[in-house]
C-alpha cells in the first residue's frame, strides 16, 4: 500500500508545472539559452533551476554590467540578450543597460522580479516596492507584465517579437514574485507555450525607392557610402561587400561598422574621414543615423559643397530627422542592399577615378604621417606607441573580438587599430558612454567562443572593474589592457587649494594588474611597448584571464578626447 501511495503522489507531481518551469521552458523553446544576471530575491532559485535545465547562467557582480552583456549579446547574435535582475534597485541598475540597448537598436529583454501588485498599487510599503513597469516604459521599446502562469508563454513570445522585429531594441518583462510559484496542469502549461515564428520578417523596399536611390547615386561625381553598426547587425555581410565594391565609391565605416569590409580595403576612407565628409556630393547611409556622431549631417564637418543624402533604414521615422533625405529606402538592410545590387545590373559605372584617386592619396598621406608615431618605444608609453603594438596584434589575430572604451583610449584606438572582419569591434555606441567594457568582453567570449582583447581607459575600467572576478570565475579568454595615465583624460590636473586631489585625478602609480591576480588570473605591469606586446601575445596565446596595466605618461591625452567641444568651459578669468 505504501508503494501505491508513493506512486500516486509521483503521478500527481508529474501532472503539475509552475511559473519557474514555464519561464525556463518558454526561453528554451525559443532558443534563448544564455542568461546574464545577478541572483537575489525573488529570482535566486529560478537561476539555479535554469542552470540545471541546461541554460547557461552567468552571474555578475552588478546588474548594469550584466545588462550591457545582454545588450551586446543581442547585437552579436540577432537574438534577444536576456538579463535577469531582482526587484527595485536591481531593476534600476539593469534599466540603464536596457535604455542603452534601445538607443543602439540592440535586441534585449530585461526580466526582473517585482513586488506584489496589490501592495504596490496601494503604496503600502512592500519589500523593494516600485512600479517597475511604469518606470521602464519610457526607456525601452516595449514593456509587459505577466500575472498568471498560463500567460507566461504569450508574455515571453511578445517580448521576443518586440525586441527583434522592425528596428530592434530593449524590452522589459515584469514578473511578480508570486508568479514563479503559481502551479498549473503540466499539459495545459505545455500547450500555453509559444514558439515565435518569423520574429523579424524581411521588409522589402519598394521598387520605386530603389530606383530613385540609384538614380541619385548614378548622378554623383563624388559619392560616399557610410556603414553604420546597423549594417553590421544585419549580418548581410556578403551582400554589403558586393554592393560597396560594385559602386566603386569610397566607404566610411562607423566604429562598429568597421570590418564589414577590411579597414585596409582600397575603397576604405577611414583615414580620410574629414576629406570625404567635406567634399562628397552624394552620401549613402547604410544602417547609420545622422546623429551627433556624424554632426547631424551639416555644419563645418560637412563643408560647403551641396549634399544629397540617400538613406537605407528599417525605420521610416528616421528619414529627414536632421537633414532632407532625397532618396529614402525603407526596408531591412539585407533586402535593401540586395535589391539595389540587382537593380544596378552588370554595367554599373563605378565612382569617378579622380574622386577615388584623391581619397586614396589623402588616406595614404595620413597613414604615412601617423606611422612614425606608432613605432616609438617610449617609457612611460604614450597612446600612439601602445596602440601601435595593439594594431599589429589585431592584424595578426583578425578573428579576435576587440572591445574598446574610454576617452582618448577610445578615440585614438578607433582610428589606429584596423579591423578585418565584421562585428569584431564593439564599443560605446550611440551614447558614447563608459562602463560597457567588462560586460561586453564577457558576452563576446560567451557568445562567439573567440578570444577577446578589451582595451580600456583607466577611468572607463572603473565602472565595471569588479567583473574581472566574473571573468576569472568562468575562466574566459579575455585579455584586458588598461591604459593607465593616473586620471580622467590626463593625470596632471591640480587642485589649486592643495587640499583634496583634483576631480579628474586617480591614485598615482595604481597597479590594476594586482586585482586580476587576487582572483587567480594573470596580472602584468607593462611600462613600454615591447613589454606590452609580449604580455598581450602571451595572454591571447594562453586564453587565460589576464589584465595588463599599461603605464601611460600622465601628460598624454587631451580633455574629453576628441569631443572636447561638447564639454563646456567657463570663459571668465579666474580671480
Coordinates of C-alpha atoms in Angstrom, one line a residue:
X1 CA 0.0 0.0 0.0
X2 CA 2.8 2.3 0.8
X3 CA 4.3 1.9 -2.7
X4 CA 1.0 2.6 -4.2
X5 CA 0.7 5.8 -2.2
X6 CA 4.1 6.9 -3.4
X7 CA 3.2 6.3 -7.0
X8 CA 0.0 8.3 -6.6
X9 CA 2.0 11.3 -5.2
X10 CA 4.5 11.0 -8.0
X11 CA 1.8 10.9 -10.6
X12 CA 0.2 14.0 -9.1
X13 CA 3.6 15.8 -9.2
X14 CA 4.1 14.8 -12.8
X15 CA 0.8 16.4 -13.8
X16 CA 1.8 19.8 -12.4
X17 CA 4.2 22.6 -13.5
X18 CA 4.8 26.1 -12.2
X19 CA 5.9 29.5 -13.1
X20 CA 9.6 28.7 -12.6
X21 CA 9.5 25.8 -15.1
X22 CA 7.2 27.5 -17.6
X23 CA 9.6 30.5 -17.9
X24 CA 12.5 28.2 -18.4
X25 CA 10.6 26.1 -21.0
X26 CA 9.5 29.2 -22.9
X27 CA 13.0 30.5 -23.1
X28 CA 14.4 27.2 -24.3
X29 CA 11.6 26.7 -26.8
X30 CA 12.7 29.9 -28.5
X31 CA 16.4 29.1 -28.5
X32 CA 17.3 31.6 -25.7
X33 CA 19.9 29.5 -23.9
X34 CA 22.0 32.1 -22.0
X35 CA 21.1 34.4 -19.1
X36 CA 23.2 37.3 -17.8
X37 CA 22.2 38.5 -14.3
X38 CA 22.7 38.9 -10.6
X39 CA 20.9 36.5 -8.2
X40 CA 18.7 37.6 -5.3
X41 CA 15.1 37.9 -4.2
X42 CA 12.9 36.7 -5.9
X43 CA 14.9 35.1 -8.7
X44 CA 17.6 33.1 -6.9
X45 CA 16.0 29.7 -7.3
X46 CA 15.0 30.5 -10.8
X47 CA 18.7 30.9 -11.8
X48 CA 19.6 27.6 -10.2
X49 CA 16.7 25.8 -12.0
X50 CA 17.5 27.4 -15.3
X51 CA 21.1 26.3 -15.0
X52 CA 20.0 22.7 -14.1
X53 CA 17.8 22.7 -17.2
X54 CA 20.7 23.5 -19.5
X55 CA 20.5 27.2 -19.8
X56 CA 23.9 28.9 -19.3
X57 CA 23.5 31.3 -16.4
X58 CA 26.3 33.9 -15.9
X59 CA 26.2 35.7 -12.5
X60 CA 27.7 39.1 -12.4
X61 CA 28.7 41.5 -9.6
X62 CA 26.4 44.3 -10.7
X63 CA 23.2 44.3 -12.8
X64 CA 24.3 47.1 -15.1
X65 CA 27.3 45.0 -16.3
X66 CA 25.0 42.0 -16.8
X67 CA 22.7 44.2 -18.8
X68 CA 25.4 45.5 -21.0
X69 CA 26.5 41.9 -21.6
X70 CA 22.9 41.0 -22.6
X71 CA 22.7 44.0 -24.9
X72 CA 25.8 43.2 -26.9
X73 CA 24.8 39.5 -27.0
X74 CA 21.8 40.7 -28.9
X75 CA 23.9 42.7 -31.3
X76 CA 26.2 39.7 -31.9
X77 CA 23.6 37.0 -32.3
X78 CA 20.4 38.9 -33.6
X79 CA 18.6 37.1 -30.8
X80 CA 17.4 39.0 -27.7
X81 CA 20.1 39.0 -25.0
X82 CA 18.5 38.1 -21.6
X83 CA 19.3 40.0 -18.4
X84 CA 17.8 38.8 -15.1
X85 CA 17.6 41.0 -12.1
X86 CA 16.0 41.3 -8.7
X87 CA 13.4 44.0 -8.0
X88 CA 13.6 47.7 -7.5
X89 CA 17.3 48.7 -7.2
X90 CA 18.4 45.7 -9.2
X91 CA 15.9 46.5 -11.8
X92 CA 17.0 50.1 -11.9
X93 CA 20.6 49.0 -12.4
X94 CA 19.6 46.9 -15.3
X95 CA 17.4 49.6 -16.8
X96 CA 20.4 51.7 -17.7
X97 CA 21.6 48.9 -20.0
X98 CA 18.1 48.4 -21.4
X99 CA 17.9 52.1 -22.4
X100 CA 21.4 51.7 -23.9
X101 CA 20.2 48.7 -25.9
X102 CA 17.1 50.6 -27.2
X103 CA 19.2 53.6 -28.2
X104 CA 21.7 51.4 -30.0
X105 CA 19.0 49.2 -31.6
X106 CA 20.2 46.0 -29.9
X107 CA 17.6 43.3 -29.1
X108 CA 17.5 42.7 -25.4
X109 CA 15.0 41.5 -22.8
X110 CA 15.3 42.7 -19.2
X111 CA 13.5 40.2 -16.9
X112 CA 13.0 41.5 -13.4
X113 CA 11.3 40.1 -10.4
X114 CA 8.9 42.5 -8.7
X115 CA 6.9 43.1 -5.6
X116 CA 3.2 42.2 -5.4
X117 CA 0.8 44.3 -7.3
X118 CA -2.0 44.6 -4.7
X119 CA 0.5 46.1 -2.2
X120 CA 2.5 48.2 -4.7
X121 CA -0.7 49.7 -6.2
X122 CA -1.9 50.8 -2.8
X123 CA 1.6 52.0 -1.9
X124 CA 1.6 50.0 1.3
X125 CA 5.4 49.7 1.6
X126 CA 6.2 46.2 0.2
X127 CA 9.7 44.8 0.1
X128 CA 11.5 46.8 -2.6
X129 CA 8.2 48.4 -3.6
X130 CA 8.3 50.0 -7.0
X131 CA 6.0 50.3 -10.1
X132 CA 8.7 48.9 -12.3
X133 CA 6.6 48.6 -15.4
X134 CA 5.6 52.3 -15.4
X135 CA 9.3 53.3 -14.9
X136 CA 10.5 51.1 -17.7
X137 CA 8.0 52.1 -20.4
X138 CA 9.6 55.4 -21.5
X139 CA 13.0 53.9 -21.7
X140 CA 12.5 50.9 -23.9
X141 CA 10.8 49.7 -27.0
X142 CA 8.0 47.7 -25.1
X143 CA 7.2 46.7 -21.6
X144 CA 4.9 43.9 -20.4
X145 CA 3.9 42.3 -17.1
X146 CA 2.8 38.7 -16.6
X147 CA 0.4 38.0 -13.7
X148 CA -0.7 34.4 -14.4
X149 CA 1.2 31.3 -15.2
X150 CA -0.9 30.5 -18.2
X151 CA 0.2 33.8 -19.8
X152 CA 4.0 33.2 -19.5
X153 CA 4.3 31.7 -23.0
X154 CA 2.5 34.6 -24.6
X155 CA 4.4 37.2 -22.5
X156 CA 7.8 35.8 -23.5
X157 CA 6.7 35.5 -27.1
X158 CA 5.6 39.1 -27.2
X159 CA 8.9 40.2 -25.6
X160 CA 10.9 38.3 -28.2
X161 CA 8.9 39.6 -31.2
X162 CA 9.1 43.2 -29.9
X163 CA 12.8 43.0 -29.3
X164 CA 13.8 41.8 -32.8
X165 CA 11.1 43.0 -35.2
X166 CA 11.5 46.2 -37.2
X167 CA 14.1 48.4 -35.6
X168 CA 15.5 46.2 -32.7
X169 CA 15.5 47.4 -29.1
X170 CA 15.1 46.7 -25.5
X171 CA 12.0 45.1 -23.9
X172 CA 11.1 44.9 -20.2
X173 CA 9.3 41.9 -18.8
X174 CA 7.9 42.3 -15.3
X175 CA 7.5 39.0 -13.3
X176 CA 6.0 39.5 -9.8
X177 CA 7.3 37.1 -7.1
X178 CA 4.0 35.2 -6.8
X179 CA 4.1 34.2 -10.5
X180 CA 7.1 31.9 -10.1
X181 CA 5.3 29.7 -7.6
X182 CA 2.0 29.5 -9.4
X183 CA 1.1 25.9 -10.2
X184 CA -1.0 24.6 -13.1
X185 CA -1.6 21.4 -15.0
X186 CA 1.5 20.4 -16.9
X187 CA -0.2 19.6 -20.1
X188 CA -2.1 22.8 -20.1
X189 CA 1.2 24.6 -19.3
X190 CA 2.9 23.0 -22.3
X191 CA 0.2 24.0 -24.6
X192 CA 0.3 27.6 -23.4
X193 CA 3.9 28.0 -24.6
X194 CA 4.5 29.8 -27.9
X195 CA 7.4 29.2 -30.3
X196 CA 7.8 32.5 -32.1
X197 CA 7.7 32.1 -35.9
X198 CA 9.4 34.6 -38.2
X199 CA 10.0 37.2 -35.4
X200 CA 11.9 39.6 -37.7
X201 CA 10.4 39.2 -41.1
X202 CA 12.1 40.7 -44.1
X203 CA 10.9 44.2 -45.0
X204 CA 11.3 44.6 -48.8
X205 CA 11.9 48.1 -50.0
X206 CA 9.6 49.4 -52.7
X207 CA 10.9 49.2 -56.3
X208 CA 10.3 52.9 -56.7
X209 CA 12.5 53.8 -53.7
X210 CA 15.3 51.6 -55.1
X211 CA 15.1 53.2 -58.5
X212 CA 15.1 56.7 -57.0
X213 CA 18.1 55.9 -54.9
X214 CA 20.1 54.5 -57.8
X215 CA 19.3 57.5 -60.0
X216 CA 20.7 59.8 -57.3
X217 CA 23.8 57.7 -56.8
X218 CA 24.3 57.4 -60.6
X219 CA 24.5 61.2 -60.9
X220 CA 27.1 61.6 -58.2
X221 CA 30.6 62.9 -59.0
X222 CA 31.9 62.3 -55.5
X223 CA 29.8 59.6 -53.9
X224 CA 30.4 58.3 -50.3
X225 CA 29.0 55.2 -48.6
X226 CA 28.7 55.3 -44.8
X227 CA 28.4 51.9 -43.0
X228 CA 26.9 52.0 -39.5
X229 CA 26.5 49.4 -36.8
X230 CA 23.0 48.6 -38.2
X231 CA 24.8 47.3 -41.3
X232 CA 26.9 45.1 -39.1
X233 CA 23.9 43.9 -37.1
X234 CA 22.1 42.8 -40.3
X235 CA 24.6 40.0 -40.9
X236 CA 24.2 40.6 -44.6
X237 CA 28.0 40.8 -45.0
X238 CA 28.4 39.4 -48.5
X239 CA 25.6 41.5 -49.9
X240 CA 27.0 44.7 -48.4
X241 CA 30.5 44.0 -49.5
X242 CA 29.4 43.1 -53.1
X243 CA 27.3 46.3 -53.3
X244 CA 30.0 48.6 -52.0
X245 CA 32.6 47.1 -54.4
X246 CA 30.1 47.4 -57.2
X247 CA 29.7 51.2 -56.6
X248 CA 33.4 51.7 -56.6
X249 CA 32.8 54.5 -54.1
X250 CA 34.8 55.3 -51.0
X251 CA 33.2 54.0 -47.9
X252 CA 33.4 55.3 -44.3
X253 CA 32.8 52.8 -41.6
X254 CA 31.4 54.0 -38.3
X255 CA 33.2 52.4 -35.4
X256 CA 31.1 49.3 -35.0
X257 CA 30.7 49.1 -38.8
X258 CA 34.4 48.5 -39.2
X259 CA 35.3 45.2 -40.7
X260 CA 32.3 44.8 -42.9
X261 CA 35.0 45.4 -45.5
X262 CA 38.5 45.4 -44.1
X263 CA 39.9 48.8 -43.0
X264 CA 42.7 48.0 -45.4
X265 CA 40.3 47.7 -48.4
X266 CA 41.3 50.1 -51.3
X267 CA 37.9 51.8 -51.0
X268 CA 38.1 52.4 -47.3
X269 CA 38.2 56.1 -46.4
X270 CA 38.5 55.7 -42.7
X271 CA 41.9 57.5 -42.7
X272 CA 40.4 60.3 -44.9
X273 CA 37.3 60.9 -43.0
X274 CA 37.5 64.7 -43.0
X275 CA 38.0 64.8 -46.7
X276 CA 35.2 62.6 -47.7
X277 CA 32.6 64.2 -45.4
X278 CA 33.6 67.7 -46.6
X279 CA 34.0 67.0 -50.3
X280 CA 31.4 64.3 -51.2
X281 CA 28.2 65.3 -53.1
X282 CA 26.1 62.2 -52.6
X283 CA 26.1 60.3 -49.4
X284 CA 24.5 56.8 -49.0
X285 CA 23.9 55.8 -45.4
X286 CA 23.5 52.1 -44.7
X287 CA 22.4 51.4 -41.2
X288 CA 23.9 54.7 -40.0
X289 CA 22.0 57.6 -38.5
X290 CA 22.8 61.3 -38.9
X291 CA 23.1 62.0 -35.2
X292 CA 25.8 63.7 -33.2
X293 CA 28.4 61.1 -34.3
X294 CA 28.0 62.5 -37.9
X295 CA 27.5 66.1 -36.8
X296 CA 23.8 65.8 -37.8
X297 CA 24.7 65.8 -41.5
X298 CA 25.5 69.5 -41.5
X299 CA 27.9 72.2 -40.3
X300 CA 31.6 72.6 -40.6
X301 CA 32.4 68.9 -40.7
X302 CA 30.4 68.6 -43.9
X303 CA 31.9 71.5 -45.7
X304 CA 30.2 73.9 -48.1
X305 CA 29.6 71.5 -51.0
X306 CA 25.9 70.8 -51.5
X307 CA 25.0 67.3 -50.4
X308 CA 22.3 64.8 -51.4
X309 CA 21.6 62.0 -48.9
X310 CA 20.3 58.5 -49.6
X311 CA 19.4 56.5 -46.5
X312 CA 18.7 52.8 -46.0
X313 CA 16.9 52.2 -42.8
X314 CA 14.2 49.9 -41.5
X315 CA 12.5 52.8 -39.6
X316 CA 10.6 55.3 -41.7
X317 CA 10.7 57.9 -39.0
X318 CA 14.5 58.0 -39.2
X319 CA 14.2 59.7 -42.6
X320 CA 14.6 63.6 -42.6
X321 CA 15.4 63.5 -38.9
X322 CA 18.3 66.0 -39.3
X323 CA 18.5 66.9 -43.0
X324 CA 16.5 66.2 -46.1
X325 CA 16.8 62.6 -47.4
X326 CA 16.2 62.9 -51.1
X327 CA 16.1 59.1 -51.6
X328 CA 14.8 57.2 -48.6
X329 CA 14.9 53.4 -48.9
X330 CA 12.8 51.8 -46.1
X331 CA 13.4 48.2 -45.5
X332 CA 15.7 45.8 -43.8
X333 CA 19.3 46.3 -44.8
X334 CA 19.9 42.8 -46.3
X335 CA 16.8 43.1 -48.6
X336 CA 17.5 46.7 -49.5
X337 CA 21.2 46.2 -50.4
X338 CA 20.3 43.1 -52.4
X339 CA 17.6 44.9 -54.3
X340 CA 19.9 47.8 -55.1
X341 CA 22.6 45.5 -56.3
X342 CA 20.2 43.6 -58.5
X343 CA 18.8 46.8 -60.0
X344 CA 22.3 48.1 -60.8
X345 CA 22.8 45.3 -63.2
X346 CA 26.1 44.3 -64.7
X347 CA 27.2 47.6 -66.4
X348 CA 27.1 50.0 -63.4
X349 CA 29.7 52.8 -63.9
X350 CA 31.9 53.0 -60.8
X351 CA 32.7 56.2 -59.0
X352 CA 34.8 58.6 -61.0
X353 CA 38.5 57.7 -60.9
X354 CA 39.7 61.2 -60.0
X355 CA 37.5 61.2 -56.9
X356 CA 38.7 57.8 -55.7
X357 CA 42.2 58.8 -56.5
X358 CA 42.0 61.9 -54.4
X359 CA 40.6 60.0 -51.5
X360 CA 43.3 57.3 -51.8
X361 CA 46.0 59.9 -51.9
X362 CA 44.7 61.6 -48.7
X363 CA 44.3 58.3 -46.9
X364 CA 47.9 57.2 -47.8
X365 CA 49.3 60.6 -46.8
X366 CA 47.5 60.4 -43.4
X367 CA 48.6 56.8 -42.8
X368 CA 52.2 57.7 -43.7
X369 CA 52.1 60.7 -41.3
X370 CA 50.8 58.5 -38.5
X371 CA 53.3 55.6 -38.9
X372 CA 56.3 57.0 -37.1
X373 CA 54.2 57.8 -34.0
X374 CA 53.1 54.2 -33.8
X375 CA 56.6 52.9 -33.8
X376 CA 58.1 54.6 -30.7
X377 CA 59.2 52.6 -27.7
X378 CA 58.8 55.3 -25.1
X379 CA 58.7 54.5 -21.4
X380 CA 56.3 55.5 -19.9
X381 CA 54.2 54.9 -23.1
X382 CA 52.2 57.4 -25.0
X383 CA 48.9 56.4 -26.6
X384 CA 50.3 56.0 -30.1
X385 CA 53.2 53.8 -29.1
X386 CA 50.9 51.5 -27.1
X387 CA 48.2 51.4 -29.8
X388 CA 50.8 50.7 -32.5
X389 CA 51.6 47.4 -30.7
X390 CA 47.9 46.5 -30.4
X391 CA 47.3 47.4 -34.1
X392 CA 49.8 44.8 -35.1
X393 CA 48.5 42.2 -32.7
X394 CA 44.9 42.6 -34.1
X395 CA 46.3 42.3 -37.6
X396 CA 47.9 39.0 -36.7
X397 CA 44.7 37.8 -34.9
X398 CA 41.8 39.2 -37.0
X399 CA 39.4 36.7 -35.5
X400 CA 39.6 38.1 -32.0
X401 CA 37.0 40.4 -30.7
X402 CA 38.1 44.0 -29.8
X403 CA 36.2 45.7 -27.0
X404 CA 37.1 49.4 -26.6
X405 CA 36.1 52.2 -24.3
X406 CA 37.5 55.3 -22.7
X407 CA 38.1 58.9 -23.8
X408 CA 41.5 59.2 -25.5
X409 CA 41.8 55.4 -25.4
X410 CA 38.5 55.1 -27.4
X411 CA 39.1 57.9 -29.8
X412 CA 42.6 57.1 -30.8
X413 CA 42.1 53.3 -31.0
X414 CA 39.1 53.7 -33.3
X415 CA 41.3 55.3 -35.9
X416 CA 44.6 53.4 -35.3
X417 CA 43.6 49.8 -34.9
X418 CA 42.4 48.3 -38.2
X419 CA 39.5 45.7 -38.2
X420 CA 39.3 43.0 -40.8
X421 CA 36.1 41.1 -40.1
X422 CA 32.5 42.1 -39.3
X423 CA 31.4 42.5 -35.7
X424 CA 35.0 42.2 -34.4
X425 CA 35.0 45.7 -32.9
X426 CA 32.4 46.6 -30.2
X427 CA 32.4 49.8 -28.3
X428 CA 30.4 52.5 -26.5
X429 CA 27.9 53.1 -29.3
X430 CA 25.4 55.9 -29.8
X431 CA 25.6 57.5 -26.3
X432 CA 29.4 57.5 -26.1
X433 CA 29.2 56.1 -22.6
X434 CA 31.7 54.5 -20.3
X435 CA 31.0 51.3 -18.4
X436 CA 30.4 48.7 -21.1
X437 CA 33.8 47.2 -21.1
X438 CA 33.7 44.1 -18.9
X439 CA 30.1 43.2 -19.7
X440 CA 30.8 43.4 -23.4
X441 CA 34.0 41.4 -23.0
X442 CA 32.2 38.6 -21.1
X443 CA 29.4 38.4 -23.5
X444 CA 31.7 38.4 -26.5
X445 CA 33.7 35.5 -25.2
X446 CA 30.5 33.6 -24.3
X447 CA 28.5 34.2 -27.5
X448 CA 31.4 33.8 -30.0
X449 CA 33.9 31.5 -28.4
X450 CA 36.6 33.8 -29.6
X451 CA 39.4 35.4 -27.7
X452 CA 38.7 38.9 -26.5
X453 CA 41.0 41.9 -26.3
X454 CA 39.5 44.6 -24.2
X455 CA 41.3 48.0 -24.4
X456 CA 40.2 50.3 -21.6
X457 CA 40.9 53.7 -20.3
X458 CA 41.6 53.7 -16.6
X459 CA 38.5 55.8 -15.9
X460 CA 36.3 53.6 -18.1
X461 CA 37.6 50.4 -16.4
X462 CA 36.4 51.8 -13.0
X463 CA 32.8 51.5 -13.9
X464 CA 32.9 47.7 -14.3
X465 CA 36.2 46.6 -13.0
X466 CA 34.9 44.2 -10.4
X467 CA 33.7 42.0 -13.2
X468 CA 37.3 40.8 -13.6
X469 CA 36.3 38.3 -10.9
X470 CA 33.5 37.1 -13.1
X471 CA 36.0 36.7 -16.0
X472 CA 38.2 34.6 -13.7
X473 CA 35.3 32.6 -12.2
X474 CA 34.2 31.5 -15.7
X475 CA 37.8 31.1 -17.0
X476 CA 37.1 33.3 -20.0
X477 CA 39.7 34.0 -22.7
X478 CA 39.7 37.7 -22.0
X479 CA 42.8 40.0 -22.0
X480 CA 42.1 43.4 -20.5
X481 CA 44.6 46.2 -21.3
X482 CA 44.2 49.3 -19.1
X483 CA 45.7 52.5 -20.4
X484 CA 46.7 53.9 -17.0
X485 CA 47.7 57.6 -17.0
X486 CA 46.6 58.3 -13.4
X487 CA 43.5 60.1 -14.2
X488 CA 40.5 61.1 -16.3
X489 CA 41.8 62.4 -19.6
X490 CA 45.2 63.1 -18.1
X491 CA 46.9 62.5 -14.8
X492 CA 48.3 66.0 -14.3
X493 CA 45.3 68.0 -13.0
X494 CA 46.0 70.0 -9.8
X495 CA 43.7 71.3 -7.1
X496 CA 44.8 75.0 -6.6
X497 CA 43.7 74.8 -3.0
X498 CA 46.1 72.0 -2.3
X499 CA 43.6 70.0 -0.3
X500 CA 41.8 67.1 -2.0
X501 CA 43.1 65.6 -5.2
X502 CA 41.8 67.3 -8.4
X503 CA 38.4 65.9 -9.6
X504 CA 40.0 64.2 -12.5
X505 CA 42.8 62.5 -10.6
X506 CA 43.3 58.9 -9.5
X507 CA 45.8 57.2 -7.2
X508 CA 49.2 57.7 -8.9
X509 CA 51.0 54.5 -9.9
X510 CA 48.0 52.3 -9.3
X511 CA 48.5 48.6 -10.1
X512 CA 45.3 47.4 -11.6
X513 CA 47.0 44.1 -12.5
X514 CA 47.0 43.1 -8.9
X515 CA 43.2 43.0 -9.0
X516 CA 43.3 40.2 -11.5
X517 CA 46.0 38.3 -9.6
X518 CA 43.7 38.5 -6.5
X519 CA 41.1 36.4 -8.3
X520 CA 43.5 33.9 -9.8
X521 CA 44.1 35.5 -13.2
X522 CA 47.3 36.7 -14.7
X523 CA 48.4 40.3 -13.9
X524 CA 51.1 42.1 -15.8
X525 CA 52.6 45.6 -15.4
X526 CA 53.8 46.9 -18.8
X527 CA 56.0 50.0 -18.9
X528 CA 56.9 50.1 -22.6
X529 CA 55.5 48.9 -25.9
X530 CA 57.8 45.9 -26.1
X531 CA 56.6 44.7 -22.7
X532 CA 53.0 45.3 -23.7
X533 CA 53.4 43.3 -26.9
X534 CA 54.9 40.3 -25.1
X535 CA 52.2 40.4 -22.4
X536 CA 49.2 40.6 -24.9
X537 CA 50.6 37.9 -27.1
X538 CA 51.1 35.6 -24.2
X539 CA 47.6 36.3 -22.9
X540 CA 46.0 35.7 -26.3
X541 CA 48.0 32.5 -26.8
X542 CA 47.2 31.1 -23.4
X543 CA 43.5 32.0 -23.3
X544 CA 43.9 32.7 -19.6
X545 CA 42.1 35.7 -17.9
X546 CA 44.7 38.4 -18.0
X547 CA 44.9 42.1 -17.0
X548 CA 47.7 44.2 -18.2
X549 CA 48.4 47.5 -16.5
X550 CA 49.8 49.6 -19.4
X551 CA 51.6 52.6 -17.8
X552 CA 50.9 55.7 -19.9
X553 CA 52.5 59.1 -19.5
X554 CA 50.2 61.1 -17.2
X555 CA 50.7 64.1 -19.5
X556 CA 49.4 62.1 -22.5
X557 CA 45.8 62.6 -23.6
X558 CA 43.5 65.6 -24.2
X559 CA 40.5 66.9 -22.3
X560 CA 37.4 64.8 -23.3
X561 CA 39.3 63.1 -26.1
X562 CA 38.1 64.2 -29.5
X563 CA 34.8 65.6 -28.3
X564 CA 36.1 68.4 -26.1
X565 CA 33.7 70.8 -27.9
X566 CA 30.8 69.1 -26.0
X567 CA 32.3 69.8 -22.6
X568 CA 31.5 73.5 -21.7
X569 CA 34.2 75.5 -20.0
X570 CA 34.0 78.9 -18.3
X571 CA 35.2 81.8 -20.3
X572 CA 35.5 84.0 -17.2
X573 CA 39.0 84.7 -16.0
X574 CA 39.8 83.3 -12.6
X575 CA 40.4 85.9 -9.9

